[in-house]
Amino acid sequence: MIDASTVQPFTPDVFDGPPIPLTRTRPIPEFPVESFPPAIANMIAAVAEAFQVDAAMSGTSALSALSACTGGHAEIEIRRGWREPLCLYTATIADPGERKSGVQGTMVRPILEVEAELATKGAAERLETETQKQIAMKAAEKQRNAAANADPSNRNAAIADAIGAVQAAEAIVVPTVPRLVADDVTPEAAASLLAEQNGRLAIISAEGGIFDIIAGRYSRGVPNMDLWLKGHAGDPLKVDRKGREPEYIKRPALTLGLMIQRSVLAAIAANGDFRGRGFLARILFAMPVSKVGSRKIAADPVAEHVEAAYNATVRTLAEQMVKWSGDPAVLTLTSKAEEAVRTIETIVEPTLAGDGELAHMADWGSKYVGAITRIAGILHLAEHGEPGVKTPVRAETIVAAAKVGAYFKAAAITAFSEMQTDPVTADAVYLLGRIGKLGTEFSERDLHQASRSRFRAKADMMPALHRLIENEYVAPMPIEETTTGRPPSPRYLVNTHGSKGSQHSEVAA
């Protein structure tokens, strides 16, 4: 344990400049709620208020819900030879007690309602077809038995009849129960579901267990990533299914909308396959600011008209797109939108090498512009619905998507930095977030109270606090002498030099 009394106290004037950065990060801007169509934006803000969470949490959940509607049903063509499927992988990083399940459940609810209605509507047809198939299979079995017992003179004809009966029975295809959303599933179950649902599926979960599954929890520790890699890229996928011939999915489209704890980042970092195979490069990370400890009690619930407008928008989009059969619809860009994308590419490209801000995560950065265009296509369809398929995406939508992308870029830089840091530095980054709510001065006791969810004992917190002292984020204040009673908790001064980072937009308005 590091005792603050053994550290030489600093005086306020010791801060003659900004602190030494702990990691390669950048300020994370506020989530751009205004980038979404009004019905979606109003719900994002209302849910954030009702659950007392950062809008980044409700906003990312809304984006995952919209991706579940569009994934596999539409693509966006940036230019000839470059198309992006409209499905996203998102991971919202939040600690326990952040109301993740409530937020995600609220944003996804209208899709689950559509799924339930589709299942109910198709129940009668499934029952009828299943009955017909069972009757045909029994008839085929009788033909088999007849062929087996036929006289040699009639055997060939009987065998032909049996084969015909079996083929007729096999030709009867029972419609599958529609599934738009699944929770944590094994890769085998996910692949089977994906094949049943014509290559379209969303896996949305308020837990991070999917990372364990992808890493091989059910595959004897052998990572099985083909499904997840190809499901994002839309590359052809072969699915082996028990008792049936392998199926080939021409354009698989998966949506992943996950909520994970910060501790999961360390586990991810420890598995080189996540980064080496390119899985992490596909994820849009969200890092909502925690409001735990300062949340409003009995906050206003979501207004009925706001929820109704959101539910109607998402339900309509889900119902319209699920009816889209055959190849995905292709969204095109206006000439100004094409120019906006080229502008983004021009800005991003130099940052992928040398000392650029994305150089240490060039794998993720190389997919950044593609992610922006995917978001733009999703926002376009959220605004216009199915008729938007025949309307080119405007430059204003590209700019709106770029603002959302800028948020995810800043969060990704922080997430990748945390995954690459040692545990003490990661703890120090966590402490900085807590210190930011304690003012320009704080006591050890108050800091430990604010971070008990991570450090059960104060001794566990001290190495990270000492790292903050070394990097001049904070400085011990002179210890007050006392002759009686319990000595006061050591206090620290916060370095405010350079605390306000500048924010840069990706596209000029």
Coordinates of C-alpha atoms in Angstrom, one line a residue:
M1 CA 0.0 0.0 0.0
I2 CA 1.3 3.5 -0.9
D3 CA 0.8 5.9 1.9
A4 CA 0.1 9.5 0.7
S5 CA 2.0 10.8 3.7
T6 CA 5.2 9.5 2.3
V7 CA 4.8 11.4 -1.0
Q8 CA 6.4 14.9 -1.0
P9 CA 3.4 17.3 -1.0
F10 CA 3.1 19.6 -3.9
T11 CA 2.0 23.2 -3.8
P12 CA -0.6 24.4 -6.4
D13 CA 2.1 26.2 -8.5
V14 CA 3.8 22.9 -9.2
F15 CA 1.3 22.5 -12.1
D16 CA 3.1 24.5 -14.7
G17 CA 1.5 22.6 -17.6
P18 CA -0.9 19.8 -18.6
P19 CA -0.4 16.3 -17.2
I20 CA 1.5 13.6 -18.9
P21 CA -1.0 11.5 -20.9
L22 CA -1.7 8.1 -19.4
T23 CA -2.8 6.6 -22.7
R24 CA -3.2 7.7 -26.3
T25 CA -6.8 9.1 -26.1
R26 CA -8.7 12.1 -27.2
P27 CA -11.8 13.8 -25.7
I28 CA -15.0 11.9 -26.4
P29 CA -17.6 14.4 -27.7
E30 CA -21.2 14.2 -26.6
F31 CA -23.3 11.7 -28.6
P32 CA -24.8 13.6 -31.5
V33 CA -28.5 12.9 -30.9
E34 CA -29.4 15.6 -33.4
S35 CA -28.0 13.4 -36.2
F36 CA -31.0 11.1 -36.0
P37 CA -34.5 11.7 -37.5
P38 CA -36.7 13.5 -35.0
A39 CA -38.8 10.5 -33.8
I40 CA -35.5 8.6 -33.1
A41 CA -33.7 11.5 -31.6
N42 CA -36.5 12.4 -29.2
M43 CA -36.6 8.8 -27.9
I44 CA -32.9 8.7 -27.4
A45 CA -33.0 11.9 -25.3
A46 CA -36.1 10.8 -23.4
V47 CA -34.7 7.4 -22.5
A48 CA -31.4 8.9 -21.4
E49 CA -33.4 11.2 -19.1
A50 CA -35.7 8.6 -17.8
F51 CA -33.0 6.1 -17.0
Q52 CA -30.5 8.8 -16.1
V53 CA -27.8 7.6 -18.5
D54 CA -25.6 9.2 -21.1
A55 CA -27.3 9.6 -24.4
A56 CA -24.5 7.5 -26.0
M57 CA -26.1 4.4 -24.3
S58 CA -29.6 4.9 -25.6
G59 CA -28.3 6.3 -28.9
T60 CA -26.1 3.3 -29.6
S61 CA -29.0 1.0 -28.7
A62 CA -31.3 2.8 -31.1
L63 CA -28.7 2.4 -33.8
S64 CA -28.4 -1.3 -33.2
A65 CA -32.2 -1.6 -33.4
L66 CA -32.3 0.2 -36.7
S67 CA -29.5 -2.0 -38.0
A68 CA -31.6 -5.0 -37.0
C69 CA -34.3 -3.7 -39.4
T70 CA -32.0 -2.9 -42.3
G71 CA -29.3 -5.6 -42.1
G72 CA -29.4 -7.9 -45.1
H73 CA -32.2 -6.0 -46.7
A74 CA -30.2 -3.1 -48.1
E75 CA -26.7 -2.0 -49.0
I76 CA -25.3 1.4 -49.8
E77 CA -23.1 2.0 -52.9
I78 CA -20.4 4.5 -52.3
R79 CA -19.1 4.2 -55.8
R80 CA -18.9 1.5 -58.4
G81 CA -17.3 -1.6 -56.9
W82 CA -17.7 -0.4 -53.3
R83 CA -20.9 -1.4 -51.4
E84 CA -21.4 -1.6 -47.7
P85 CA -24.2 -3.8 -46.1
L86 CA -26.4 -1.9 -43.7
C87 CA -25.5 -3.9 -40.6
L88 CA -23.4 -2.8 -37.6
Y89 CA -21.5 -4.3 -34.7
T90 CA -21.7 -2.1 -31.6
A91 CA -20.3 -2.6 -28.1
T92 CA -21.4 -0.2 -25.3
I93 CA -18.9 -0.2 -22.4
A94 CA -20.6 0.4 -19.0
D95 CA -20.1 -0.9 -15.5
P96 CA -22.6 -2.8 -13.4
G97 CA -25.5 -0.8 -12.1
E98 CA -25.7 1.5 -15.2
R99 CA -29.2 0.3 -16.2
K100 CA -28.0 -1.3 -19.4
S101 CA -30.7 -3.9 -19.7
G102 CA -33.5 -1.4 -19.2
V103 CA -32.2 1.0 -21.8
Q104 CA -31.5 -1.7 -24.4
G105 CA -34.8 -3.5 -23.8
T106 CA -36.7 -0.2 -24.3
M107 CA -35.0 0.6 -27.6
V108 CA -35.4 -2.9 -29.0
R109 CA -39.0 -3.6 -27.8
P110 CA -40.8 -2.6 -31.0
I111 CA -38.6 -5.1 -33.1
L112 CA -39.5 -7.9 -30.7
E113 CA -43.2 -7.0 -31.0
V114 CA -42.9 -7.2 -34.8
E115 CA -41.2 -10.5 -34.5
A116 CA -44.0 -11.9 -32.3
E117 CA -46.6 -10.7 -34.7
L118 CA -44.9 -12.2 -37.7
A119 CA -44.7 -15.5 -35.8
T120 CA -48.4 -15.4 -34.9
K121 CA -49.4 -14.6 -38.5
G122 CA -47.5 -17.5 -39.9
A123 CA -48.6 -20.0 -37.4
A124 CA -51.5 -21.4 -39.4
E125 CA -49.5 -21.8 -42.6
R126 CA -46.7 -23.5 -40.7
L127 CA -49.2 -25.9 -39.0
E128 CA -50.8 -26.7 -42.4
T129 CA -47.5 -27.2 -44.2
E130 CA -46.1 -29.3 -41.3
T131 CA -49.1 -31.6 -41.4
Q132 CA -48.8 -32.0 -45.2
K133 CA -45.1 -32.9 -44.8
Q134 CA -45.8 -35.5 -42.1
I135 CA -48.5 -37.1 -44.2
A136 CA -46.1 -37.1 -47.2
M137 CA -43.3 -38.6 -45.1
K138 CA -45.6 -41.4 -43.9
A139 CA -46.7 -42.1 -47.5
A140 CA -43.1 -42.2 -48.6
E141 CA -42.4 -44.7 -45.8
K142 CA -45.1 -46.9 -47.0
Q143 CA -43.7 -46.8 -50.5
R144 CA -40.3 -47.8 -49.1
N145 CA -41.7 -50.8 -47.4
A146 CA -43.6 -51.7 -50.5
A147 CA -40.5 -51.5 -52.6
A148 CA -38.6 -53.6 -50.0
N149 CA -41.2 -56.3 -50.2
A150 CA -42.0 -56.1 -54.0
D151 CA -41.6 -59.0 -56.3
P152 CA -38.4 -58.9 -58.4
S153 CA -40.5 -58.3 -61.5
N154 CA -42.1 -55.1 -60.0
R155 CA -39.2 -54.0 -57.8
N156 CA -37.7 -51.4 -60.2
A157 CA -41.1 -49.7 -60.5
A158 CA -41.7 -49.9 -56.8
I159 CA -38.3 -48.3 -56.1
A160 CA -39.0 -45.5 -58.5
D161 CA -42.3 -44.9 -56.8
A162 CA -40.6 -44.8 -53.4
I163 CA -38.0 -42.4 -54.6
G164 CA -40.6 -40.1 -56.1
A165 CA -42.6 -40.2 -52.8
V166 CA -39.5 -39.3 -50.8
Q167 CA -38.6 -36.5 -53.1
A168 CA -42.2 -35.1 -53.0
A169 CA -42.0 -35.2 -49.2
E170 CA -38.6 -33.5 -49.0
A171 CA -39.8 -30.8 -51.4
I172 CA -42.4 -29.6 -48.9
V173 CA -40.6 -26.8 -46.9
V174 CA -42.1 -25.8 -43.6
P175 CA -41.8 -22.1 -43.1
T176 CA -39.5 -21.2 -40.2
V177 CA -40.6 -19.1 -37.3
P178 CA -39.4 -15.6 -38.0
R179 CA -36.5 -14.4 -35.9
L180 CA -35.3 -10.8 -36.0
V181 CA -33.4 -10.8 -32.8
A182 CA -31.5 -13.4 -30.7
D183 CA -29.6 -13.2 -27.4
D184 CA -26.3 -14.9 -26.5
V185 CA -26.0 -18.0 -28.7
T186 CA -23.3 -20.4 -29.7
P187 CA -21.7 -20.0 -33.1
E188 CA -23.3 -23.2 -34.2
A189 CA -26.8 -22.0 -33.1
A190 CA -26.2 -18.5 -34.6
A191 CA -25.1 -20.0 -37.9
S192 CA -28.2 -22.3 -38.0
L193 CA -30.5 -19.3 -37.2
L194 CA -28.7 -17.3 -39.9
A195 CA -29.4 -20.0 -42.5
E196 CA -33.0 -20.3 -41.4
Q197 CA -33.6 -16.6 -41.6
N198 CA -32.1 -16.2 -45.1
G199 CA -28.9 -14.8 -43.9
R200 CA -30.3 -12.0 -41.7
L201 CA -30.1 -11.9 -37.9
A202 CA -29.5 -9.5 -35.0
I203 CA -27.8 -10.6 -31.8
I204 CA -28.6 -8.0 -29.2
S205 CA -27.5 -8.6 -25.6
A206 CA -27.0 -6.5 -22.4
E207 CA -24.1 -8.8 -21.4
G208 CA -20.6 -9.4 -22.8
G209 CA -20.9 -13.2 -22.7
I210 CA -20.9 -13.3 -26.5
F211 CA -17.2 -12.5 -26.5
D212 CA -16.6 -15.7 -24.5
I213 CA -18.7 -17.6 -27.0
I214 CA -16.9 -16.1 -30.0
A215 CA -13.5 -16.9 -28.3
G216 CA -14.4 -20.5 -28.1
R217 CA -16.2 -21.2 -24.8
Y218 CA -18.2 -23.9 -26.7
S219 CA -15.4 -24.9 -29.0
R220 CA -12.9 -26.2 -26.5
G221 CA -11.1 -22.9 -26.5
V222 CA -10.7 -22.8 -30.3
P223 CA -11.9 -19.4 -31.6
N224 CA -14.6 -19.7 -34.2
M225 CA -14.7 -16.4 -35.9
D226 CA -15.7 -17.0 -39.6
L227 CA -19.4 -16.5 -38.8
W228 CA -18.7 -13.1 -37.1
L229 CA -16.2 -11.9 -39.7
K230 CA -18.3 -12.8 -42.7
G231 CA -21.5 -11.8 -41.1
H232 CA -20.2 -8.2 -41.0
A233 CA -18.6 -8.1 -44.4
G234 CA -21.3 -9.9 -46.2
D235 CA -18.9 -12.5 -47.6
P236 CA -20.4 -15.9 -48.7
L237 CA -20.6 -18.3 -45.8
K238 CA -21.0 -22.1 -45.7
V239 CA -23.1 -23.4 -42.9
D240 CA -23.0 -27.0 -41.8
R241 CA -26.2 -28.1 -40.1
K242 CA -26.9 -31.4 -38.3
G243 CA -28.8 -33.9 -40.3
R244 CA -29.0 -31.7 -43.4
E245 CA -26.9 -30.8 -46.4
P246 CA -24.5 -27.8 -45.9
E247 CA -26.1 -24.5 -46.8
Y248 CA -24.4 -21.5 -48.5
I249 CA -25.5 -18.0 -47.5
K250 CA -24.7 -15.7 -50.4
R251 CA -24.8 -12.4 -48.4
P252 CA -24.9 -13.0 -44.6
A253 CA -25.8 -10.0 -42.6
L254 CA -25.4 -10.0 -38.8
T255 CA -26.1 -7.2 -36.4
L256 CA -24.3 -7.3 -33.0
G257 CA -25.6 -4.9 -30.3
L258 CA -23.7 -5.7 -27.1
M259 CA -23.4 -4.1 -23.7
I260 CA -20.1 -5.0 -22.0
Q261 CA -18.4 -4.2 -18.7
R262 CA -15.0 -2.4 -18.7
S263 CA -13.4 -5.5 -17.2
V264 CA -14.3 -7.4 -20.4
L265 CA -11.9 -5.1 -22.3
A266 CA -9.0 -6.6 -20.5
A267 CA -10.2 -10.1 -21.4
I268 CA -10.6 -9.1 -25.0
A269 CA -7.1 -7.7 -25.0
A270 CA -5.7 -11.0 -23.7
N271 CA -7.1 -12.9 -26.7
G272 CA -4.9 -12.1 -29.7
D273 CA -7.4 -13.7 -32.1
F274 CA -9.9 -10.9 -31.5
R275 CA -7.4 -8.3 -32.9
G276 CA -5.4 -10.6 -35.2
R277 CA -8.4 -11.9 -37.1
G278 CA -9.9 -8.4 -37.5
F279 CA -13.0 -8.9 -35.3
L280 CA -12.3 -5.8 -33.1
A281 CA -11.8 -3.7 -36.3
R282 CA -15.5 -4.2 -37.0
I283 CA -16.8 -3.0 -33.7
L284 CA -18.1 0.5 -33.0
F285 CA -17.4 1.2 -29.3
A286 CA -19.5 3.5 -27.2
M287 CA -18.2 4.8 -23.9
P288 CA -21.1 6.5 -22.1
V289 CA -20.2 8.8 -19.2
S290 CA -21.4 7.3 -15.9
K291 CA -24.0 9.2 -13.9
V292 CA -24.0 6.8 -11.0
G293 CA -24.0 8.9 -7.8
S294 CA -25.5 12.0 -9.3
R295 CA -28.6 10.5 -10.9
K296 CA -31.9 12.4 -10.6
I297 CA -34.3 10.6 -8.3
A298 CA -37.8 9.9 -9.9
A299 CA -36.7 11.3 -13.3
D300 CA -39.5 12.0 -15.8
P301 CA -40.5 8.9 -17.6
V302 CA -40.6 8.7 -21.4
A303 CA -43.6 10.7 -22.7
E304 CA -46.2 8.5 -24.3
H305 CA -46.2 10.4 -27.6
V306 CA -42.4 10.2 -27.8
E307 CA -42.4 6.5 -27.3
A308 CA -45.4 6.0 -29.6
A309 CA -43.6 7.9 -32.4
Y310 CA -40.4 5.9 -32.0
N311 CA -42.2 2.6 -31.8
A312 CA -44.2 3.4 -35.0
T313 CA -41.0 4.4 -36.9
V314 CA -39.0 1.3 -35.9
R315 CA -42.0 -1.0 -36.4
T316 CA -42.8 0.4 -39.8
L317 CA -39.2 0.0 -40.9
A318 CA -38.9 -3.5 -39.6
E319 CA -42.2 -4.6 -41.2
Q320 CA -41.3 -2.9 -44.6
M321 CA -37.8 -4.3 -44.8
V322 CA -38.6 -7.8 -43.7
K323 CA -40.9 -8.1 -46.7
W324 CA -38.0 -7.2 -49.1
S325 CA -37.2 -10.5 -50.8
G326 CA -34.3 -11.4 -53.1
D327 CA -31.1 -9.5 -53.3
P328 CA -30.7 -6.5 -51.0
A329 CA -31.9 -3.1 -52.1
V330 CA -29.1 -0.8 -53.2
L331 CA -29.0 2.8 -51.9
T332 CA -27.2 5.4 -54.1
L333 CA -25.7 8.8 -53.3
T334 CA -26.3 12.2 -54.7
S335 CA -23.3 13.9 -56.3
K336 CA -22.8 16.1 -53.3
A337 CA -23.0 13.0 -51.0
E338 CA -20.3 11.3 -53.0
E339 CA -18.2 14.5 -52.6
A340 CA -18.8 14.5 -48.9
V341 CA -17.6 10.9 -48.6
R342 CA -14.4 11.7 -50.6
T343 CA -13.8 14.6 -48.2
I344 CA -14.0 12.2 -45.3
E345 CA -11.6 9.8 -47.0
T346 CA -9.2 12.6 -47.7
I347 CA -9.2 13.6 -44.0
V348 CA -9.0 10.1 -42.6
E349 CA -6.3 8.5 -44.9
P350 CA -3.3 10.4 -43.5
T351 CA -4.3 9.5 -39.9
L352 CA -3.7 5.8 -40.6
A353 CA 0.1 6.0 -40.7
G354 CA 3.0 7.6 -39.0
D355 CA 1.9 9.6 -36.0
G356 CA -1.7 9.8 -37.1
E357 CA -4.3 9.4 -34.4
L358 CA -5.5 6.1 -36.0
A359 CA -2.1 4.7 -36.8
H360 CA -2.0 2.5 -33.7
M361 CA -5.4 1.0 -34.7
A362 CA -5.2 1.2 -38.5
D363 CA -7.2 -2.0 -38.8
W364 CA -10.2 -0.2 -37.3
G365 CA -9.4 3.0 -39.0
S366 CA -9.4 1.4 -42.4
K367 CA -13.1 0.5 -41.9
Y368 CA -14.0 3.9 -40.4
V369 CA -15.3 5.5 -43.6
G370 CA -17.2 2.4 -44.5
A371 CA -18.8 2.5 -41.0
I372 CA -19.9 6.1 -41.6
T373 CA -21.5 5.2 -44.9
R374 CA -23.3 2.3 -43.2
I375 CA -24.7 4.7 -40.6
A376 CA -25.7 7.1 -43.3
G377 CA -27.7 4.4 -45.1
I378 CA -29.4 3.4 -41.9
L379 CA -30.3 7.0 -41.0
H380 CA -31.6 7.5 -44.5
L381 CA -34.0 4.5 -44.3
A382 CA -35.0 5.5 -40.7
E383 CA -36.1 8.8 -42.1
H384 CA -37.7 7.7 -45.3
G385 CA -38.7 4.1 -44.7
E386 CA -38.9 1.7 -47.7
P387 CA -39.6 4.5 -50.2
G388 CA -36.1 5.7 -49.3
V389 CA -34.7 2.8 -51.4
K390 CA -35.6 4.9 -54.5
T391 CA -34.3 8.1 -53.1
P392 CA -30.5 8.9 -53.2
V393 CA -28.8 9.5 -49.9
R394 CA -28.1 13.3 -49.5
A395 CA -24.9 15.0 -48.4
E396 CA -26.7 16.2 -45.2
T397 CA -27.2 12.6 -44.2
I398 CA -23.5 11.8 -44.8
V399 CA -22.6 14.8 -42.6
A400 CA -25.0 13.6 -39.9
A401 CA -23.5 10.1 -40.0
A402 CA -20.0 11.6 -39.9
K403 CA -20.8 13.2 -36.5
V404 CA -22.0 9.9 -35.2
G405 CA -18.8 8.3 -36.6
A406 CA -16.7 11.0 -34.9
Y407 CA -18.1 9.9 -31.6
F408 CA -17.4 6.3 -32.2
K409 CA -13.9 7.1 -33.4
A410 CA -13.0 9.0 -30.2
A411 CA -14.5 6.1 -28.1
A412 CA -12.6 3.5 -30.2
I413 CA -9.3 5.4 -29.6
T414 CA -9.9 5.2 -25.9
A415 CA -11.1 1.6 -25.9
F416 CA -8.1 0.4 -27.9
S417 CA -5.7 2.4 -25.7
E418 CA -7.3 0.8 -22.6
M419 CA -6.9 -2.7 -24.2
Q420 CA -3.3 -2.1 -24.8
T421 CA -2.4 -0.7 -21.3
D422 CA -1.2 -2.3 -18.2
P423 CA -3.7 -2.9 -15.4
V424 CA -2.5 0.0 -13.2
T425 CA -2.8 2.5 -16.0
A426 CA -6.3 1.1 -16.8
D427 CA -7.2 1.7 -13.2
A428 CA -5.8 5.2 -13.3
V429 CA -7.9 6.0 -16.4
Y430 CA -11.0 4.7 -14.5
L431 CA -10.1 6.9 -11.5
L432 CA -9.8 10.0 -13.7
G433 CA -13.4 9.5 -14.7
R434 CA -14.4 9.5 -11.0
I435 CA -12.2 12.4 -10.1
G436 CA -13.9 14.5 -12.8
K437 CA -17.0 14.4 -10.6
L438 CA -15.4 15.4 -7.4
G439 CA -14.3 18.9 -8.2
T440 CA -10.8 20.5 -8.2
E441 CA -10.0 19.0 -4.8
F442 CA -10.9 15.7 -3.3
S443 CA -10.1 13.4 -0.4
E444 CA -8.9 9.8 -0.5
R445 CA -12.0 8.8 1.3
D446 CA -14.3 10.4 -1.2
L447 CA -12.4 9.0 -4.2
H448 CA -12.6 5.5 -2.7
Q449 CA -16.3 5.9 -2.0
A450 CA -16.9 6.9 -5.6
S451 CA -15.0 3.9 -7.0
R452 CA -16.0 1.1 -4.7
S453 CA -17.5 -0.9 -7.6
R454 CA -13.9 -1.3 -8.9
F455 CA -11.8 -1.2 -5.7
R456 CA -13.2 -2.9 -2.7
A457 CA -10.3 -1.9 -0.4
K458 CA -8.5 1.5 -0.5
A459 CA -5.2 -0.3 -0.8
D460 CA -6.3 -1.6 -4.2
M461 CA -6.9 1.9 -5.4
M462 CA -3.6 3.4 -4.3
P463 CA -1.3 2.2 -7.1
A464 CA -3.6 3.8 -9.6
L465 CA -3.7 7.0 -7.6
H466 CA 0.0 7.0 -7.3
R467 CA 0.2 6.7 -11.1
L468 CA -2.0 9.8 -11.4
I469 CA 0.5 11.6 -9.1
E470 CA 3.5 10.5 -11.2
N471 CA 1.8 11.8 -14.3
E472 CA 0.8 15.1 -12.6
Y473 CA -2.9 14.7 -12.9
V474 CA -3.2 15.2 -9.2
A475 CA -0.9 16.4 -6.4
P476 CA -1.1 15.6 -2.6
M477 CA -2.0 18.7 -0.5
P478 CA -0.2 19.5 2.8
I479 CA -1.5 17.2 5.5
E480 CA -3.4 19.0 8.2
E481 CA -2.0 18.3 11.7
T482 CA -4.3 17.2 14.4
T483 CA -3.7 16.4 18.0
T484 CA -6.9 14.6 18.8
G485 CA -9.4 12.3 17.1
R486 CA -9.1 10.5 13.8
P487 CA -6.6 12.1 11.3
P488 CA -8.3 13.6 8.3
S489 CA -8.3 11.8 5.0
P490 CA -5.4 13.0 2.7
R491 CA -6.5 15.5 0.1
Y492 CA -5.4 16.1 -3.4
L493 CA -5.4 18.9 -5.9
V494 CA -6.5 18.3 -9.5
N495 CA -4.4 19.6 -12.4
T496 CA -6.7 21.7 -14.5
H497 CA -4.1 22.7 -17.1
G498 CA -5.2 21.6 -20.5
S499 CA -8.3 19.8 -19.2
K500 CA -10.5 21.1 -22.0
G501 CA -9.5 19.3 -25.2
S502 CA -10.5 20.7 -28.6
Q503 CA -13.0 18.8 -30.7
H504 CA -12.6 18.4 -34.4
S505 CA -15.5 17.7 -36.8
E506 CA -14.9 15.1 -39.6
V507 CA -16.6 17.1 -42.3
A508 CA -16.9 20.8 -42.8
A509 CA -20.5 21.9 -42.7

